[in-house]
mmCIF file with all atom_site columns, C-alpha atoms in Angstrom:
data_model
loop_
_atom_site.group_PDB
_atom_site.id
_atom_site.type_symbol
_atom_site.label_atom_id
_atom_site.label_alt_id
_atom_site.label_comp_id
_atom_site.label_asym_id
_atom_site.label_entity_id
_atom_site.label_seq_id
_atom_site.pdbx_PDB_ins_code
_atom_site.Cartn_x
_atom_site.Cartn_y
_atom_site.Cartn_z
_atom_site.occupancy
_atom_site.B_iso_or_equiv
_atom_site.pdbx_formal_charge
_atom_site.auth_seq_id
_atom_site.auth_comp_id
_atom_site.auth_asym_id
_atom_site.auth_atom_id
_atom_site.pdbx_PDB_model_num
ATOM 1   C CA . UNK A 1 1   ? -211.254 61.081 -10.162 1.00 80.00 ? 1   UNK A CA 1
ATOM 2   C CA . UNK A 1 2   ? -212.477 64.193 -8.213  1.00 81.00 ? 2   UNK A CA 1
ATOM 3   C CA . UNK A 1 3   ? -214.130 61.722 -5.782  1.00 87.00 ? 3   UNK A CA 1
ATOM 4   C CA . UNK A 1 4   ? -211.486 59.889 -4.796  1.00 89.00 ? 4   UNK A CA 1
ATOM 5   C CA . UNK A 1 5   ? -209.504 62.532 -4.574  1.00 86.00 ? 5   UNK A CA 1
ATOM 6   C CA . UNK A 1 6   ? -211.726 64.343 -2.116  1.00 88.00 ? 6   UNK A CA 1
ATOM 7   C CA . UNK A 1 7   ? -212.518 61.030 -0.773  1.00 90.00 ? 7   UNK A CA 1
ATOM 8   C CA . UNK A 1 8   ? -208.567 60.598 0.200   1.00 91.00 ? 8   UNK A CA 1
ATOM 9   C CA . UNK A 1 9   ? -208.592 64.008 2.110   1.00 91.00 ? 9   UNK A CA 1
ATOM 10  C CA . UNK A 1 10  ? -211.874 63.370 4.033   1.00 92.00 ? 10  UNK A CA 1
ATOM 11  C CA . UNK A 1 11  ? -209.811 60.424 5.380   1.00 94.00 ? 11  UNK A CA 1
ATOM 12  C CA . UNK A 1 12  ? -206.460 62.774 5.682   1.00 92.00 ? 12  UNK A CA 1
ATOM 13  C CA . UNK A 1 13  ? -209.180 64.664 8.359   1.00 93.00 ? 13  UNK A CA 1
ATOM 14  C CA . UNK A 1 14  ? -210.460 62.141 10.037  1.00 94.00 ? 14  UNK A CA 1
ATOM 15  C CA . UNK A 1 15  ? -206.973 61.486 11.192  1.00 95.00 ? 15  UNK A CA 1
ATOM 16  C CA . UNK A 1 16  ? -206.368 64.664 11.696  1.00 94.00 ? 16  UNK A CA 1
ATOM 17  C CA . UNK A 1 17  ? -209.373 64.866 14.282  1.00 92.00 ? 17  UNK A CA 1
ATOM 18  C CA . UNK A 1 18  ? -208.272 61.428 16.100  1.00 94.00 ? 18  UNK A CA 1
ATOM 19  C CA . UNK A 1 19  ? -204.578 63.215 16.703  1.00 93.00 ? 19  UNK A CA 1
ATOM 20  C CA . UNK A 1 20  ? -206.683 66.173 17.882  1.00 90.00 ? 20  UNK A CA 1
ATOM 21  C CA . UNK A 1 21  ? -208.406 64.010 20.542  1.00 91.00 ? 21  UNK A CA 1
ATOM 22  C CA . UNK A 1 22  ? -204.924 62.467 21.431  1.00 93.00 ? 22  UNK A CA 1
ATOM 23  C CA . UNK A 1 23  ? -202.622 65.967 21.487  1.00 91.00 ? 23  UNK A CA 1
ATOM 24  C CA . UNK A 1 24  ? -205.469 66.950 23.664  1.00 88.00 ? 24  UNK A CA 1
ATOM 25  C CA . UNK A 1 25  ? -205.699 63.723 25.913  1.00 93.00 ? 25  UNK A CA 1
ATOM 26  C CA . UNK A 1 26  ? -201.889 64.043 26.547  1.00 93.00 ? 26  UNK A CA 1
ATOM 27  C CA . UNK A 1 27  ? -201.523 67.797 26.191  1.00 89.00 ? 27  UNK A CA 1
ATOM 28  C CA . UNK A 1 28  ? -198.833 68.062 23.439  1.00 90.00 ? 28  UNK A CA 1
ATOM 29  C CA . UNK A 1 29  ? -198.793 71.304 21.925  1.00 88.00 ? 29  UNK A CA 1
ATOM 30  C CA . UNK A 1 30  ? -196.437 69.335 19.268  1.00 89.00 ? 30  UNK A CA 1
ATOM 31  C CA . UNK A 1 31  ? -198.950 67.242 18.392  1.00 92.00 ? 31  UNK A CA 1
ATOM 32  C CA . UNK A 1 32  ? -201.537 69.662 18.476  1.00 90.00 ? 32  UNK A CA 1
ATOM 33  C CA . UNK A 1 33  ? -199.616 72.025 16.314  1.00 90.00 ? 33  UNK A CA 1
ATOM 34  C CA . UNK A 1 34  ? -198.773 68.641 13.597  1.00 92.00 ? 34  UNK A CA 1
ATOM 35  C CA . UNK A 1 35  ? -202.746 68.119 13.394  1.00 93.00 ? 35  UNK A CA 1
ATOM 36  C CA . UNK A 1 36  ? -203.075 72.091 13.140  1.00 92.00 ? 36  UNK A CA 1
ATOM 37  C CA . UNK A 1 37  ? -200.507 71.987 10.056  1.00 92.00 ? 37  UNK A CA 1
ATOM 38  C CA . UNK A 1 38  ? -202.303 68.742 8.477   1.00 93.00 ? 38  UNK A CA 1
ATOM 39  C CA . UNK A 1 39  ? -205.796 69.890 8.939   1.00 94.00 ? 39  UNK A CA 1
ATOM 40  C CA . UNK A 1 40  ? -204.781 73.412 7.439   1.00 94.00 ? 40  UNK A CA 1
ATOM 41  C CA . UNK A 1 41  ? -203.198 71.574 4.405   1.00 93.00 ? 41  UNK A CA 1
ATOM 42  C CA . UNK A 1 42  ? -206.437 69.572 3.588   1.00 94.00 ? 42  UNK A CA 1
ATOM 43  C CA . UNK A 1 43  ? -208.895 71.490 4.054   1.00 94.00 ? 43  UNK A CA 1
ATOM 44  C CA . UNK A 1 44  ? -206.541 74.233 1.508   1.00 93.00 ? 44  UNK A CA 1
ATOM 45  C CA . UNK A 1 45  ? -206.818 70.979 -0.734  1.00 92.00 ? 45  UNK A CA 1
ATOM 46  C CA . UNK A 1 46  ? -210.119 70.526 -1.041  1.00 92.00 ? 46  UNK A CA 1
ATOM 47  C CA . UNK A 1 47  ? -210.616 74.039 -1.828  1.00 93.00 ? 47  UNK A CA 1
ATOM 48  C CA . UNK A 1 48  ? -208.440 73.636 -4.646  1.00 91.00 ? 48  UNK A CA 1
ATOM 49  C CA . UNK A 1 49  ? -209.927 70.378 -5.650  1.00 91.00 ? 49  UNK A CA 1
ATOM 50  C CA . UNK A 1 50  ? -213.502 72.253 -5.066  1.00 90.00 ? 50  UNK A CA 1
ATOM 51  C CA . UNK A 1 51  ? -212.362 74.852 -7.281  1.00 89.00 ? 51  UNK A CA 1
ATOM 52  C CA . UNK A 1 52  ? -210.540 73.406 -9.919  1.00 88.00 ? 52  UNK A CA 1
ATOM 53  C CA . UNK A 1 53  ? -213.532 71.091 -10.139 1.00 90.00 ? 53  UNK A CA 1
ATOM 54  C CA . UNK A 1 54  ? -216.533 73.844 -9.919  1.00 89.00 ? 54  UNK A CA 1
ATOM 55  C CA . UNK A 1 55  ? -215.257 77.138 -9.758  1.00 90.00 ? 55  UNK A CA 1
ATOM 56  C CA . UNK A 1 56  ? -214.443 79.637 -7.254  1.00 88.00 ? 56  UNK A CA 1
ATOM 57  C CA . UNK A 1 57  ? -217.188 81.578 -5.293  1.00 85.00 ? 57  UNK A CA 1
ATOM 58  C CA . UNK A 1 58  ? -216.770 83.076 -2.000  1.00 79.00 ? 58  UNK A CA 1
ATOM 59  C CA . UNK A 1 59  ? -217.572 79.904 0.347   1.00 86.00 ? 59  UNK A CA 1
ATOM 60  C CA . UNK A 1 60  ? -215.167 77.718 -1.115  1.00 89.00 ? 60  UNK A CA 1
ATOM 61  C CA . UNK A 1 61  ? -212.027 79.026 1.069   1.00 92.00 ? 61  UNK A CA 1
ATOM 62  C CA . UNK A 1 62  ? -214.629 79.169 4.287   1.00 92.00 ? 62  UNK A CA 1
ATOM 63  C CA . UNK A 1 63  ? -213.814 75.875 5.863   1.00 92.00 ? 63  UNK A CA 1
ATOM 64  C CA . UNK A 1 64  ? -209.536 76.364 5.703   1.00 93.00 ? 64  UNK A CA 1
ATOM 65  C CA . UNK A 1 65  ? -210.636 79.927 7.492   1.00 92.00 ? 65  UNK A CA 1
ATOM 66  C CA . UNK A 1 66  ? -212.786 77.932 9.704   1.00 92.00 ? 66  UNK A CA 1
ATOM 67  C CA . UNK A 1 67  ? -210.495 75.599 10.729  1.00 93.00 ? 67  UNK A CA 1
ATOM 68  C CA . UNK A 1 68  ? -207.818 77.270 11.459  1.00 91.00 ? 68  UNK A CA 1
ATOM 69  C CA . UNK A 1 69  ? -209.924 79.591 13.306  1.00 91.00 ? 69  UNK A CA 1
ATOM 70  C CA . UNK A 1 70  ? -211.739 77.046 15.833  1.00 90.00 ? 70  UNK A CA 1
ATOM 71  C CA . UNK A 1 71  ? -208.059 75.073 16.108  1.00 88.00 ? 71  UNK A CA 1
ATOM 72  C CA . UNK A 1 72  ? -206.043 77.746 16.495  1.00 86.00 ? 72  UNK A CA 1
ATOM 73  C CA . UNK A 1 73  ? -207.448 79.126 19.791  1.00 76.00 ? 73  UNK A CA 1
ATOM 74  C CA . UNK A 1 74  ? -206.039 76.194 21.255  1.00 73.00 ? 74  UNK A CA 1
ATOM 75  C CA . UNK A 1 75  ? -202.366 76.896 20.881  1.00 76.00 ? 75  UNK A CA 1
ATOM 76  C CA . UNK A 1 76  ? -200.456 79.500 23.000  1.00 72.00 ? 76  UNK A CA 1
ATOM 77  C CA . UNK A 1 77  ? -198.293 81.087 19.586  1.00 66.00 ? 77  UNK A CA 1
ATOM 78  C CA . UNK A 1 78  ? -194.278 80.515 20.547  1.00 69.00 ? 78  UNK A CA 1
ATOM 79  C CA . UNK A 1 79  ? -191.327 80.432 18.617  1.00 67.00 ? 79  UNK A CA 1
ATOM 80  C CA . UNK A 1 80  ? -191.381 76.416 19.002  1.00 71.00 ? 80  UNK A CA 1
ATOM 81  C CA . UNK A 1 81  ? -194.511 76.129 17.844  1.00 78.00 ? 81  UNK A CA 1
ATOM 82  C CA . UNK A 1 82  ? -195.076 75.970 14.085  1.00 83.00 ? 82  UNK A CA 1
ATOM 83  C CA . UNK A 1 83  ? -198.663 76.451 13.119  1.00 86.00 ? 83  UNK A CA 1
ATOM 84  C CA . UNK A 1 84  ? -199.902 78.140 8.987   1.00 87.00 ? 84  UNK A CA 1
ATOM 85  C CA . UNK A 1 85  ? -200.222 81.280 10.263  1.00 89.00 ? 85  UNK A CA 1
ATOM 86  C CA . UNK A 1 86  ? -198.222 82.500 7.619   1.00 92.00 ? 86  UNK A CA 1
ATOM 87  C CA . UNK A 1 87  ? -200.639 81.638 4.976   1.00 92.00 ? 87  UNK A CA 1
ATOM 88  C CA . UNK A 1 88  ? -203.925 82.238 6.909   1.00 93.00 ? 88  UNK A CA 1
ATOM 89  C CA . UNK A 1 89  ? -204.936 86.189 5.361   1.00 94.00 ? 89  UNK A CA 1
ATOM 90  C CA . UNK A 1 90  ? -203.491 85.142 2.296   1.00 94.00 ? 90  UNK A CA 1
ATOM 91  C CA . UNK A 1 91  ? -206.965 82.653 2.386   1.00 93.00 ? 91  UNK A CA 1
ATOM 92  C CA . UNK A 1 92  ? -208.984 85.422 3.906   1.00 94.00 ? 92  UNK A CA 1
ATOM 93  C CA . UNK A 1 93  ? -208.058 87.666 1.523   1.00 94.00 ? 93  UNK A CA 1
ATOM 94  C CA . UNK A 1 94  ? -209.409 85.382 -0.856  1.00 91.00 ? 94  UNK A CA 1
ATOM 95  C CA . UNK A 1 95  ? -212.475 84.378 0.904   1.00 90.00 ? 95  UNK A CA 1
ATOM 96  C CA . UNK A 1 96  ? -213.129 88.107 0.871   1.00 90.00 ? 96  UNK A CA 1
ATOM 97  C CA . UNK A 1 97  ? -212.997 87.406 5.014   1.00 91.00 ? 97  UNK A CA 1
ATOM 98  C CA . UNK A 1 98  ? -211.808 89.995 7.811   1.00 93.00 ? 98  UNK A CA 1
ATOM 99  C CA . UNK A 1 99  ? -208.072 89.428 7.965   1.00 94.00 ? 99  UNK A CA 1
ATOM 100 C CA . UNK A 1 100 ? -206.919 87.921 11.201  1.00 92.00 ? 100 UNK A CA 1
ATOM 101 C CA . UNK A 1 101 ? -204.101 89.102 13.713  1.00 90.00 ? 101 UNK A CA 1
ATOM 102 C CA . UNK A 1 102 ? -201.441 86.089 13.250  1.00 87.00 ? 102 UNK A CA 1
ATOM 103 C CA . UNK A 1 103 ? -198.141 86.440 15.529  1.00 78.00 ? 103 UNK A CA 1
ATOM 104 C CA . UNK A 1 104 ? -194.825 86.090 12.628  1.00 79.00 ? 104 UNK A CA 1
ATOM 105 C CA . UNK A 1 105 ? -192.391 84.165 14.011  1.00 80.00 ? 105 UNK A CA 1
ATOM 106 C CA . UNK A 1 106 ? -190.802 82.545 11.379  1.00 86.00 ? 106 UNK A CA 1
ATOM 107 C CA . UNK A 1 107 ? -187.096 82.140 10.941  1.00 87.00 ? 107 UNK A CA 1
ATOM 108 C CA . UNK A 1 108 ? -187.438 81.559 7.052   1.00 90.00 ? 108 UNK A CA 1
ATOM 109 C CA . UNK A 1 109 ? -187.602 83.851 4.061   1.00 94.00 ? 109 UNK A CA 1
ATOM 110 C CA . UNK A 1 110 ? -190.305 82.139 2.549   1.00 92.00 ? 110 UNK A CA 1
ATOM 111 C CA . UNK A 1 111 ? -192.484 81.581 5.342   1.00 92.00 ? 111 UNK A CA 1
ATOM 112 C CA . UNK A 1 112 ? -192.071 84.707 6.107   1.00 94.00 ? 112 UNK A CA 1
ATOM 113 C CA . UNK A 1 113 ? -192.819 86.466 2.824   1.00 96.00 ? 113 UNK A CA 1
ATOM 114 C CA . UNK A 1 114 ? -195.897 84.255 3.089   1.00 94.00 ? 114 UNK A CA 1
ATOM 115 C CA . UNK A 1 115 ? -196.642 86.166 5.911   1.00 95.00 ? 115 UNK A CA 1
ATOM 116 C CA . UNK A 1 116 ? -195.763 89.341 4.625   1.00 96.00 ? 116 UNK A CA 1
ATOM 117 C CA . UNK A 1 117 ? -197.515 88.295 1.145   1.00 96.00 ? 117 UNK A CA 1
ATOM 118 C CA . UNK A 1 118 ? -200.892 88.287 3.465   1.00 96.00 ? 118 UNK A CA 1
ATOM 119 C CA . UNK A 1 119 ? -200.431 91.514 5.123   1.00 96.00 ? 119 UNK A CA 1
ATOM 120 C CA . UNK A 1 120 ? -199.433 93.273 1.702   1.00 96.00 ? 120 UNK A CA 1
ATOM 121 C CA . UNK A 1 121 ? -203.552 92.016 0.384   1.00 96.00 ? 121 UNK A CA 1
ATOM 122 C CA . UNK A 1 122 ? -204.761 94.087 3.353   1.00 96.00 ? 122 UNK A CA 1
ATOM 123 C CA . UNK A 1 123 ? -203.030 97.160 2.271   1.00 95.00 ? 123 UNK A CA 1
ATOM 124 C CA . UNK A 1 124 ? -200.225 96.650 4.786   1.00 96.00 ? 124 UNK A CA 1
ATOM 125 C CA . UNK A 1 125 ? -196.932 98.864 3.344   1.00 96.00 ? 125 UNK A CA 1
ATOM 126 C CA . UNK A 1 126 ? -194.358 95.623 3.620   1.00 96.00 ? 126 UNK A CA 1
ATOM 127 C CA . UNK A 1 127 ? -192.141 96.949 1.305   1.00 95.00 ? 127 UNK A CA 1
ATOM 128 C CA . UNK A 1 128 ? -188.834 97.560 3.338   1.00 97.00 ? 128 UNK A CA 1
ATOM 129 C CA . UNK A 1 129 ? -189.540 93.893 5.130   1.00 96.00 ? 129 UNK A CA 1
ATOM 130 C CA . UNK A 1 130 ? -190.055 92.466 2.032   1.00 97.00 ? 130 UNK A CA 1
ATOM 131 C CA . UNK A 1 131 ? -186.953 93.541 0.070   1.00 97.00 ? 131 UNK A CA 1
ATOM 132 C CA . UNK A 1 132 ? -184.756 92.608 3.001   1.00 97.00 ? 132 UNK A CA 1
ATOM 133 C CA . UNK A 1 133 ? -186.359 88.901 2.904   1.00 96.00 ? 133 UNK A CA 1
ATOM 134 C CA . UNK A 1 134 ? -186.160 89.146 -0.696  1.00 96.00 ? 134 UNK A CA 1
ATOM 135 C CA . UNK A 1 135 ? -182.413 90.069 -0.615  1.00 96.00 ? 135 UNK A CA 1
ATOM 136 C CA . UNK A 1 136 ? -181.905 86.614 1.298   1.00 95.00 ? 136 UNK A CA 1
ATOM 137 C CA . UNK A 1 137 ? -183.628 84.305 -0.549  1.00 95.00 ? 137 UNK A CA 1
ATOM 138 C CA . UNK A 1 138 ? -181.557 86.072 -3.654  1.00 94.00 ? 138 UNK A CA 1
ATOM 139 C CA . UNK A 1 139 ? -177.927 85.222 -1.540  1.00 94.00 ? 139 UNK A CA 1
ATOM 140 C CA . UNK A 1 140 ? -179.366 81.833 -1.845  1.00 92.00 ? 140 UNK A CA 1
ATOM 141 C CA . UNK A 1 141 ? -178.593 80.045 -5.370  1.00 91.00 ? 141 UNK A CA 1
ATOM 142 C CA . UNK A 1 142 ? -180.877 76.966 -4.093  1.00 92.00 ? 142 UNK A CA 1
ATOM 143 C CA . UNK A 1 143 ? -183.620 78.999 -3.385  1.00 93.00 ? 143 UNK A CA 1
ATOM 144 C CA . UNK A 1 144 ? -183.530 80.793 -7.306  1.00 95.00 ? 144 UNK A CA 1
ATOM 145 C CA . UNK A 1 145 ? -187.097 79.508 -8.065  1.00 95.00 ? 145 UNK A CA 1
ATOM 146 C CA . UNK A 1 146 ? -188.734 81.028 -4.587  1.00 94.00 ? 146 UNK A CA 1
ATOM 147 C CA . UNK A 1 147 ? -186.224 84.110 -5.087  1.00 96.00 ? 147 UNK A CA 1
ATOM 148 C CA . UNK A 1 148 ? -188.091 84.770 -9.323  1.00 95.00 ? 148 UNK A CA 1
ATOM 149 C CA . UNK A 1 149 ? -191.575 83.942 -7.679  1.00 94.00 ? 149 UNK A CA 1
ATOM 150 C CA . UNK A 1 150 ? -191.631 86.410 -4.523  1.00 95.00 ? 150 UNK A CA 1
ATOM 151 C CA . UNK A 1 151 ? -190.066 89.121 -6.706  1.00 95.00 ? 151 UNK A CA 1
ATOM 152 C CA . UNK A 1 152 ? -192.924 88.160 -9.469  1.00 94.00 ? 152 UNK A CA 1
ATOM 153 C CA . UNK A 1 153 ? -195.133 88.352 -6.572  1.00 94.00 ? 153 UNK A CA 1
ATOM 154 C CA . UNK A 1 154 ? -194.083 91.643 -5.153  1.00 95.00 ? 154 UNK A CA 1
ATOM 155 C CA . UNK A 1 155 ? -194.595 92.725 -9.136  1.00 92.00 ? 155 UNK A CA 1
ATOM 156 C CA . UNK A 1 156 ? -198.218 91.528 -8.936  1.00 92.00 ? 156 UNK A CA 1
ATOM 157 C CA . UNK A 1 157 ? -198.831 93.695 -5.367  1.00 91.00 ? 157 UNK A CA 1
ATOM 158 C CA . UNK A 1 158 ? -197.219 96.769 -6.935  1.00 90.00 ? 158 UNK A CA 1
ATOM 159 C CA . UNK A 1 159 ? -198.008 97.193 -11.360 1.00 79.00 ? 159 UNK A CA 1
ATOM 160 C CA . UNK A 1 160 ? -200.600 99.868 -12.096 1.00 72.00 ? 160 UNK A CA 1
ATOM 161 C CA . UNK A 1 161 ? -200.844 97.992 -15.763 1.00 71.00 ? 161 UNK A CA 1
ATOM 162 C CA . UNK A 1 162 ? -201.984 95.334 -16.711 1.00 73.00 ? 162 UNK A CA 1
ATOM 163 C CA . UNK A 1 163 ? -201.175 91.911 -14.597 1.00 82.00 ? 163 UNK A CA 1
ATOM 164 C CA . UNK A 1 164 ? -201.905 89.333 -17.277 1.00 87.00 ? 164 UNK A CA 1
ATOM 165 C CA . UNK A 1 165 ? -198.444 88.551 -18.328 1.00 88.00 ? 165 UNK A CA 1
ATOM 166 C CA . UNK A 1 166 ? -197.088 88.323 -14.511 1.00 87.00 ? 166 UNK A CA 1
ATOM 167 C CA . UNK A 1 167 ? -200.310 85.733 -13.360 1.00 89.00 ? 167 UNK A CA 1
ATOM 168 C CA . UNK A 1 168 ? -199.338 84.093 -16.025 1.00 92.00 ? 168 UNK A CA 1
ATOM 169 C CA . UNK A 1 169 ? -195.683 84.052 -14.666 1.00 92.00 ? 169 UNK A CA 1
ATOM 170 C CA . UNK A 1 170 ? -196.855 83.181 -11.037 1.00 90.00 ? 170 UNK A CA 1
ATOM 171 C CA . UNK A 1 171 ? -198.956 79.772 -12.872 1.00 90.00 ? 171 UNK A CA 1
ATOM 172 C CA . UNK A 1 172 ? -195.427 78.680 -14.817 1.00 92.00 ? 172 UNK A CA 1
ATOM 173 C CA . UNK A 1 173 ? -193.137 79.456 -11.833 1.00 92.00 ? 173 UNK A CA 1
ATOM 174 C CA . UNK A 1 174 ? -195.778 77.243 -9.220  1.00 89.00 ? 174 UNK A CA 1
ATOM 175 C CA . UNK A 1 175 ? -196.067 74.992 -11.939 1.00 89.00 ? 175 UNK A CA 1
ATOM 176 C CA . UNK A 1 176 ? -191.906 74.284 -11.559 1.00 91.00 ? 176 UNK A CA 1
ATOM 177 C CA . UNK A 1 177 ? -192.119 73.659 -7.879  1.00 90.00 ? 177 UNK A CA 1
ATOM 178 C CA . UNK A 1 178 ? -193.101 70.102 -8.308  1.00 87.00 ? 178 UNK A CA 1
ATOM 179 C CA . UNK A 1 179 ? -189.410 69.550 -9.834  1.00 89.00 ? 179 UNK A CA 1
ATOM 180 C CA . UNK A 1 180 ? -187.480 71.685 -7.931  1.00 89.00 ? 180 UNK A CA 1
ATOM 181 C CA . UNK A 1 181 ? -185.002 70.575 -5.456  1.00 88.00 ? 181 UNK A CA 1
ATOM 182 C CA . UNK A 1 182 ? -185.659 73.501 -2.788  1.00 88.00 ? 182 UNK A CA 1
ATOM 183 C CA . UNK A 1 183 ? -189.697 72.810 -3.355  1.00 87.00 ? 183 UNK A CA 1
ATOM 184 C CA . UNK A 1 184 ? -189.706 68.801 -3.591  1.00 82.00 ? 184 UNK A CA 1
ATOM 185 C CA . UNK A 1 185 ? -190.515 68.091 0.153   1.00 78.00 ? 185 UNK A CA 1
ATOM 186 C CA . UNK A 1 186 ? -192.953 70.588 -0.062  1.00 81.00 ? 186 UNK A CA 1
ATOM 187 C CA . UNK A 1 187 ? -196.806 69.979 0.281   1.00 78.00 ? 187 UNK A CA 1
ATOM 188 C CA . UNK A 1 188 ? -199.254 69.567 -2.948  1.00 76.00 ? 188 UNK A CA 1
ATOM 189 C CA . UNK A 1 189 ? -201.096 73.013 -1.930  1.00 79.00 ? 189 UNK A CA 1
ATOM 190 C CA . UNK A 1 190 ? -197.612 74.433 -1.887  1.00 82.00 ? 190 UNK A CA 1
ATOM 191 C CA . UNK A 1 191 ? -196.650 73.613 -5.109  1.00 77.00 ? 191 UNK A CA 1
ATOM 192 C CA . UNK A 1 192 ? -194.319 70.783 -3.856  1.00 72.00 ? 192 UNK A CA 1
ATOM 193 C CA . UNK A 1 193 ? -194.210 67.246 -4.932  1.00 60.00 ? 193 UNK A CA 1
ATOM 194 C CA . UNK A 1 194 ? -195.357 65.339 -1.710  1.00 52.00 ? 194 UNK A CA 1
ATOM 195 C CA . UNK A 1 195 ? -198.520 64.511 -2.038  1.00 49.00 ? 195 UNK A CA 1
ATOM 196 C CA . UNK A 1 196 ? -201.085 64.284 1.005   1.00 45.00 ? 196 UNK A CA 1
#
């Protein structure tokens, strides 16, 4: 099962390298920015896959890092341009890597307590950003289930005692993204139900 499953992503990237060669070819920052998103999102899947199947060790976030890395350079950062760089230092931080200089230009809550979420592992003080993108996912009864898992979150960054009982929290609230509603379009390493 791990086979095919990795198997299934390796072709996910090869695609992802042909629409490379074509964004570039017609110079579509769209289309560069789609294979930037998909490439991101597989290579963050076989990480997990890598993980879940042999454990975590310091390499096995390098190539998401790397990849976003050698792709992003490519791609003048604009407001119409939608590229993971929300989620990139939250994967450095992991990777125990040098956290990178991302431009935040999101319009959402989420995305942008992603963002925030990465900056916070660095030792970033986020906390008056955060509670005002926390205050409108709250306004938001559709958006409950991202609301109790950002505030979990923020509980995670900030307790002094021990965090078993909140991880354990985060695992049951991502584990409820696959069924609901605000989360169901979302990708697999997002918690989402579409799968890649």
């Amino acid at each position: 099962m791990f086979d095919k499953k990795l198997s299934l992503v390796d072709k996910k990237l090869s695609r992802v390298e042909k629409g490379f060669e074509a964004a570039r070819a017609s110079s579509n920052e769209q289309l560069l920015a789609l294979n930037i998103r998909q490439g991101f999102s597989g290579y963050l899947l076989r990480a997990l896959y890598n993980c879940k199947e042999h454990g975590f060790s310091d390499d096995t976030f390098k190539d998401v890092s790397e990849f976003y890395i050698q792709h992003v350079k490519s791609i003048e950062p604009s407001e119409n341009i939608d590229i993971p760089s929300d989620r990139v230092n939250i994967i450095q931080f992991i990777s125990r890597s040098d956290k990178l200089e991302v431009h935040n230009n999101f319009q959402v809550p989420d995305r942008i307590l992603d963002y925030l979420l990465g900056e916070a592992l660095f030792g970033i003080d986020v906390g008056e950003s955060w509670a005002i993108e926390l205050e409108k996912l709250a306004a938001n009864k559709d958006q409950a289930l991202c609301y109790e898992t950002y505030n979990n979150y923020w509980k995670l960054l900030n307790s002094q005692s021990d965090h078993a009982e909140n991880i354990e929290k985060a695992n049951a609230l991502f584990d409820k993204r696959k069924t609901d509603s605000y989360f169901q379009g979302a990708d697999q390493t997002e918690g989402g139900g579409r799968r890649q």
